[in-house]
PDB file of C-alpha atoms in Angstrom:
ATOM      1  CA  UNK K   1     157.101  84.116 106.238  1.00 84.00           C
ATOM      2  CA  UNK K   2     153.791  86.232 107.389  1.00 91.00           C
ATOM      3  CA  UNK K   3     152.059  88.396 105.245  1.00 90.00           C
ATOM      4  CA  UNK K   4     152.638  91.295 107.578  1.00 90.00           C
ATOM      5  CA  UNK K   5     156.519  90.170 107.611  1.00 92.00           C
ATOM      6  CA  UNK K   6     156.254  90.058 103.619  1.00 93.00           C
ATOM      7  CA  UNK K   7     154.827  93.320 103.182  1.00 91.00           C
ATOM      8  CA  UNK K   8     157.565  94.804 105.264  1.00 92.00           C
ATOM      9  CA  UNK K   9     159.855  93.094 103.737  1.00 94.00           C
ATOM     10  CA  UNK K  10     158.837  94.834 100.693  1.00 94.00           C
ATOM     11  CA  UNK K  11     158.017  97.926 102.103  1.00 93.00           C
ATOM     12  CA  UNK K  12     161.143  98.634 102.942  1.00 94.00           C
ATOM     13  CA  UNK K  13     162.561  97.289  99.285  1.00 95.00           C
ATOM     14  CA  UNK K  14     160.111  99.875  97.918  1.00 94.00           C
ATOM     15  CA  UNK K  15     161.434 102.735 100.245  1.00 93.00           C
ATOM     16  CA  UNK K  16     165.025 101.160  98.936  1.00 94.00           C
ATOM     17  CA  UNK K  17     163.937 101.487  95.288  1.00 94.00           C
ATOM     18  CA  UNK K  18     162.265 105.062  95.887  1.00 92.00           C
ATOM     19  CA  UNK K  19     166.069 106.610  97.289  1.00 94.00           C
ATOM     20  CA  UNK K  20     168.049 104.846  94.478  1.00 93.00           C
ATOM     21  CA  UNK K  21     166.396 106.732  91.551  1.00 92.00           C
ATOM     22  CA  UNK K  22     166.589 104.183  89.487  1.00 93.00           C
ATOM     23  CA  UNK K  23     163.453 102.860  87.264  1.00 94.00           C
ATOM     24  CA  UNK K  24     161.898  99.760  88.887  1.00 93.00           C
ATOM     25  CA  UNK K  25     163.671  97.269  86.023  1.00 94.00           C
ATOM     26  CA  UNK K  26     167.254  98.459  86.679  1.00 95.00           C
ATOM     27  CA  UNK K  27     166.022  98.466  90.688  1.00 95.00           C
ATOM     28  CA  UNK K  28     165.246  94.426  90.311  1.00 95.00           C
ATOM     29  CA  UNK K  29     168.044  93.371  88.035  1.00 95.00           C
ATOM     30  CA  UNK K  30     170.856  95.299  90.209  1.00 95.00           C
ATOM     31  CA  UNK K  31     168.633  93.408  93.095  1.00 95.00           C
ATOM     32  CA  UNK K  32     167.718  90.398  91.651  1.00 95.00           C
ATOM     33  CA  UNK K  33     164.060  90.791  92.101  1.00 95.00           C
ATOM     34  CA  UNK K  34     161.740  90.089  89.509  1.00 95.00           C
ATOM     35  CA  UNK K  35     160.628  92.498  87.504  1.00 94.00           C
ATOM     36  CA  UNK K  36     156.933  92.236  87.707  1.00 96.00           C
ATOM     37  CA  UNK K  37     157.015  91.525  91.375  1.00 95.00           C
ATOM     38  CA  UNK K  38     158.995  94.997  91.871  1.00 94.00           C
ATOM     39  CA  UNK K  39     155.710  96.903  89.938  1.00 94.00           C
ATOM     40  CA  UNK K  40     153.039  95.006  91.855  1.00 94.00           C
ATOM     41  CA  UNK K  41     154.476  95.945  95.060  1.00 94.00           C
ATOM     42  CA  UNK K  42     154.937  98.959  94.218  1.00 92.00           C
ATOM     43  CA  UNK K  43     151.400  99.789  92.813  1.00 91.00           C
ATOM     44  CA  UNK K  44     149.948  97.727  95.768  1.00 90.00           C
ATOM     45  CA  UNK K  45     151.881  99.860  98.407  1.00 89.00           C
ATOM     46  CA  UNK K  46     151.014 103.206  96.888  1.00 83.00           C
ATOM     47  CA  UNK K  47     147.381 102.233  96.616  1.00 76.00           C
ATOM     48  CA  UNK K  48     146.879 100.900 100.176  1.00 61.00           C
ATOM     49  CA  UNK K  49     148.218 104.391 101.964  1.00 55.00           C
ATOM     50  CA  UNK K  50     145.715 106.840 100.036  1.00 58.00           C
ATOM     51  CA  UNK K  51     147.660 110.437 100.739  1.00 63.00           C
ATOM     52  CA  UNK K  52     145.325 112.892 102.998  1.00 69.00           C
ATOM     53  CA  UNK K  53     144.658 116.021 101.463  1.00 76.00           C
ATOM     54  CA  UNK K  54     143.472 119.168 103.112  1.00 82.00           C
ATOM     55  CA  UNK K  55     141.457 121.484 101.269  1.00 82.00           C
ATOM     56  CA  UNK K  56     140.132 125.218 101.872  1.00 87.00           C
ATOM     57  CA  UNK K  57     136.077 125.540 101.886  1.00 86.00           C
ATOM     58  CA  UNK K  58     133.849 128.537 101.768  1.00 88.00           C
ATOM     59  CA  UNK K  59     130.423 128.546 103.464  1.00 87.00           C
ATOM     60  CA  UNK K  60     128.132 130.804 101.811  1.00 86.00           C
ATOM     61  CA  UNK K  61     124.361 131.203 103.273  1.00 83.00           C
ATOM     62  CA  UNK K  62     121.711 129.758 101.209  1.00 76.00           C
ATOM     63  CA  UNK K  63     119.788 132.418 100.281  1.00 73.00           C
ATOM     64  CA  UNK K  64     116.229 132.187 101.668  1.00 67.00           C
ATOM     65  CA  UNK K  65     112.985 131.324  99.707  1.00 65.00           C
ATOM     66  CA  UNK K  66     109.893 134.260 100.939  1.00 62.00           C
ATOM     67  CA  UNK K  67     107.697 132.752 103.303  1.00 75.00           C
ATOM     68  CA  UNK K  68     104.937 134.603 101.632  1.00 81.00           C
ATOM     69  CA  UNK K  69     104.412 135.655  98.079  1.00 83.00           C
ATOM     70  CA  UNK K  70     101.551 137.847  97.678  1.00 81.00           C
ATOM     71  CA  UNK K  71     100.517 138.775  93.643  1.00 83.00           C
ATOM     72  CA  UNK K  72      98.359 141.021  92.645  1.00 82.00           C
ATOM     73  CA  UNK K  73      95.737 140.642  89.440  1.00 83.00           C
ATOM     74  CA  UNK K  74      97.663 143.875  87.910  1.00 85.00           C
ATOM     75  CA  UNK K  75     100.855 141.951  87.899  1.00 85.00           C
ATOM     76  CA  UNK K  76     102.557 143.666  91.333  1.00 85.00           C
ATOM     77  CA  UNK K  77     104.099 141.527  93.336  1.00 86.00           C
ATOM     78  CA  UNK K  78     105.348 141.508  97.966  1.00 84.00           C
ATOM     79  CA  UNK K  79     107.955 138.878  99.049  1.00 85.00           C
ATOM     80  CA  UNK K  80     106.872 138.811 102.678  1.00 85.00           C
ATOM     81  CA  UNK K  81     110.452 137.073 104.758  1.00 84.00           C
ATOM     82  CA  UNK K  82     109.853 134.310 107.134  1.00 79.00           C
ATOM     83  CA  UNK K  83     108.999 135.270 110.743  1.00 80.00           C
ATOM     84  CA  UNK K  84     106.355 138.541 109.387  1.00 84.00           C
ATOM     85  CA  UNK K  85     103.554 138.957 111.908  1.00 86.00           C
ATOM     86  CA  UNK K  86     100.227 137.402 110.823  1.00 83.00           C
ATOM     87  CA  UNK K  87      98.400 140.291 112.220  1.00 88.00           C
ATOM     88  CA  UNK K  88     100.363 142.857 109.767  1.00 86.00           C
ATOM     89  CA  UNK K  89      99.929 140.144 106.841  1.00 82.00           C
ATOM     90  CA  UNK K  90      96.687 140.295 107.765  1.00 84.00           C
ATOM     91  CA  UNK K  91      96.563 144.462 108.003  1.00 88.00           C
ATOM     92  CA  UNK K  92      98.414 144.602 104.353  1.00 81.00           C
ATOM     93  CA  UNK K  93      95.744 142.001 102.911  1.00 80.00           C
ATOM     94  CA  UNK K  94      92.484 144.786 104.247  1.00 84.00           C
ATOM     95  CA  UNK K  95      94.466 147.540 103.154  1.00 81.00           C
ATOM     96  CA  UNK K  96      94.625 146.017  99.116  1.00 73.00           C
TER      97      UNK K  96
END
C-alpha cells in the first residue's frame, strides 16, 4: 500500500470516527484498530489541513511627523507640514 493510499485509508477512518461520536479508544476497539495508531492519525490529519481564518482589519493613517519644526529661544514653537513653500518658510524666518 502507498502512502497516499494509506492516508486515505485513514482519512476516511478518521471522518468514520468523527460521525460515530465515540472517543477514539471505544472508536479502535469496536474497529479493531490500535489505539495509539487511531490518535496519531488523528493528530497528524488535523495538523496537516491548518483551518483558514478570515479576519476583519482596520487601516488607520499614520499620522504624519512635521517636515519642519521651527523653536524659538522663548520656548514657542511652528510645526510647518510637509509640502510648505520654501519661499514662505523663508518669509516666516525674516519676519521673526
Amino acid at each position: 500500500m502507498s502512502n497516499t493510499e494509506r492516508e486515505l485509508l485513514w482519512r476516511e477512518r478518521v471522518a468514520r470516527w468523527h460521525k460515530s461520536g465515540m472517543s477514539q479508544r471505544a472508536f479502535a476497539l469496536a474497529e479493531g484498530y490500535p489505539v495509539r495508531q487511531v490518535g496519531y492519525w488523528v493528530r497528524r490529519l488535523s495538523i496537516e489541513a491548518p483551518k483558514a481564518s478570515v479576519m476583519p482589519v482596520v487601516v488607520k493613517q499614520a499620522p504624519v511627523a512635521p517636515a519642519l519644526l521651527v523653536r524659538g529661544p522663548q520656548g514657542w514653537s511652528i510645526e510647518l507640514p510637509a509640502g510648505t513653500p520654501a519661499g514662505w518658510v523663508a518669509e516666516l524666518m525674516r519676519s521673526l
